[in-house]
Amino acid sequence: MTQPGPDWLLIINRVIGTALWVPALVFYGVSGLIAPLIGVLALWVVGAIWLGIGARWWHHRSLLYAASPALALATWMLIVYLGDRFLGWTA
């Protein structure tokens, strides 16, 4: 019997997801440039939650893991937009 080969779709999804996490974490890391301290802390908490979700999806759902950085960036943009719109944060 032959040994099963690697699951290429799983490997590709993990590589894409990991590569996309870099800019997502940069956005969360530099949030202090556009938000007050309480906003920065809130953004970091949300970023940590998304990172935890991504780590969980790494093992169970590789396609969702590849999409999780985009979801994290969308959440970041929504929080920053709402903070600017309703709380007066400015860039």
Short mmCIF file of N, CA and C in Angstrom, two decimals, residues 51-84:
data_model
loop_
_atom_site.label_atom_id
_atom_site.label_comp_id
_atom_site.label_asym_id
_atom_site.label_seq_id
_atom_site.Cartn_x
_atom_site.Cartn_y
_atom_site.Cartn_z
N LEU A 51 -6.93 36.34 16.50
CA LEU A 51 -5.76 35.48 16.41
C LEU A 51 -6.05 34.12 17.04
N GLY A 52 -6.78 34.12 18.15
CA GLY A 52 -7.18 32.86 18.77
C GLY A 52 -8.12 32.05 17.89
N ILE A 53 -9.05 32.74 17.25
CA ILE A 53 -9.96 32.05 16.31
C ILE A 53 -9.16 31.46 15.16
N GLY A 54 -8.21 32.26 14.63
CA GLY A 54 -7.37 31.77 13.54
C GLY A 54 -6.54 30.56 13.95
N ALA A 55 -6.02 30.57 15.17
CA ALA A 55 -5.24 29.43 15.66
C ALA A 55 -6.12 28.19 15.77
N ARG A 56 -7.35 28.38 16.20
CA ARG A 56 -8.26 27.23 16.29
C ARG A 56 -8.61 26.71 14.91
N TRP A 57 -8.86 27.62 13.98
CA TRP A 57 -9.20 27.22 12.61
C TRP A 57 -8.02 26.59 11.89
N TRP A 58 -6.78 26.85 12.34
CA TRP A 58 -5.60 26.27 11.72
C TRP A 58 -5.72 24.74 11.70
N HIS A 59 -6.21 24.17 12.78
CA HIS A 59 -6.28 22.71 12.90
C HIS A 59 -7.56 22.12 12.33
N HIS A 60 -8.63 22.88 12.32
CA HIS A 60 -9.92 22.28 12.00
C HIS A 60 -10.51 22.72 10.66
N ARG A 61 -10.32 23.96 10.29
CA ARG A 61 -10.95 24.48 9.07
C ARG A 61 -9.95 25.33 8.31
N SER A 62 -9.21 24.72 7.42
CA SER A 62 -8.12 25.44 6.76
C SER A 62 -8.64 26.54 5.84
N LEU A 63 -9.79 26.35 5.22
CA LEU A 63 -10.32 27.38 4.33
C LEU A 63 -10.74 28.61 5.13
N LEU A 64 -11.36 28.41 6.29
CA LEU A 64 -11.71 29.54 7.14
C LEU A 64 -10.46 30.20 7.72
N TYR A 65 -9.41 29.41 7.96
CA TYR A 65 -8.16 30.00 8.43
C TYR A 65 -7.60 30.97 7.39
N ALA A 66 -7.68 30.61 6.12
CA ALA A 66 -7.19 31.50 5.07
C ALA A 66 -8.03 32.77 4.99
N ALA A 67 -9.30 32.69 5.35
CA ALA A 67 -10.18 33.87 5.30
C ALA A 67 -10.15 34.68 6.59
N SER A 68 -9.65 34.14 7.68
CA SER A 68 -9.71 34.84 8.96
C SER A 68 -8.95 36.16 8.99
N PRO A 69 -7.81 36.34 8.29
CA PRO A 69 -7.18 37.67 8.30
C PRO A 69 -8.04 38.73 7.63
N ALA A 70 -8.75 38.36 6.57
CA ALA A 70 -9.64 39.32 5.92
C ALA A 70 -10.78 39.70 6.85
N LEU A 71 -11.30 38.75 7.59
CA LEU A 71 -12.35 39.05 8.56
C LEU A 71 -11.82 39.93 9.68
N ALA A 72 -10.58 39.68 10.11
CA ALA A 72 -9.97 40.51 11.15
C ALA A 72 -9.76 41.93 10.66
N LEU A 73 -9.31 42.10 9.40
CA LEU A 73 -9.13 43.44 8.85
C LEU A 73 -10.46 44.16 8.69
N ALA A 74 -11.49 43.44 8.27
CA ALA A 74 -12.81 44.05 8.14
C ALA A 74 -13.32 44.51 9.51
N THR A 75 -13.09 43.72 10.54
CA THR A 75 -13.48 44.11 11.89
C THR A 75 -12.70 45.34 12.33
N TRP A 76 -11.40 45.37 12.05
CA TRP A 76 -10.56 46.52 12.39
C TRP A 76 -11.08 47.79 11.72
N MET A 77 -11.38 47.69 10.41
CA MET A 77 -11.87 48.87 9.69
C MET A 77 -13.22 49.33 10.22
N LEU A 78 -14.09 48.39 10.58
CA LEU A 78 -15.39 48.75 11.12
C LEU A 78 -15.24 49.46 12.46
N ILE A 79 -14.38 48.96 13.33
CA ILE A 79 -14.18 49.60 14.63
C ILE A 79 -13.60 51.00 14.46
N VAL A 80 -12.61 51.14 13.58
CA VAL A 80 -12.00 52.45 13.35
C VAL A 80 -13.00 53.42 12.73
N TYR A 81 -13.80 52.94 11.78
CA TYR A 81 -14.81 53.79 11.15
C TYR A 81 -15.84 54.25 12.18
N LEU A 82 -16.34 53.33 12.98
CA LEU A 82 -17.33 53.70 13.99
C LEU A 82 -16.73 54.62 15.05
N GLY A 83 -15.47 54.37 15.42
CA GLY A 83 -14.80 55.26 16.37
C GLY A 83 -14.62 56.65 15.82
N ASP A 84 -14.28 56.76 14.55
CA ASP A 84 -14.13 58.07 13.92
C ASP A 84 -15.47 58.76 13.77
#
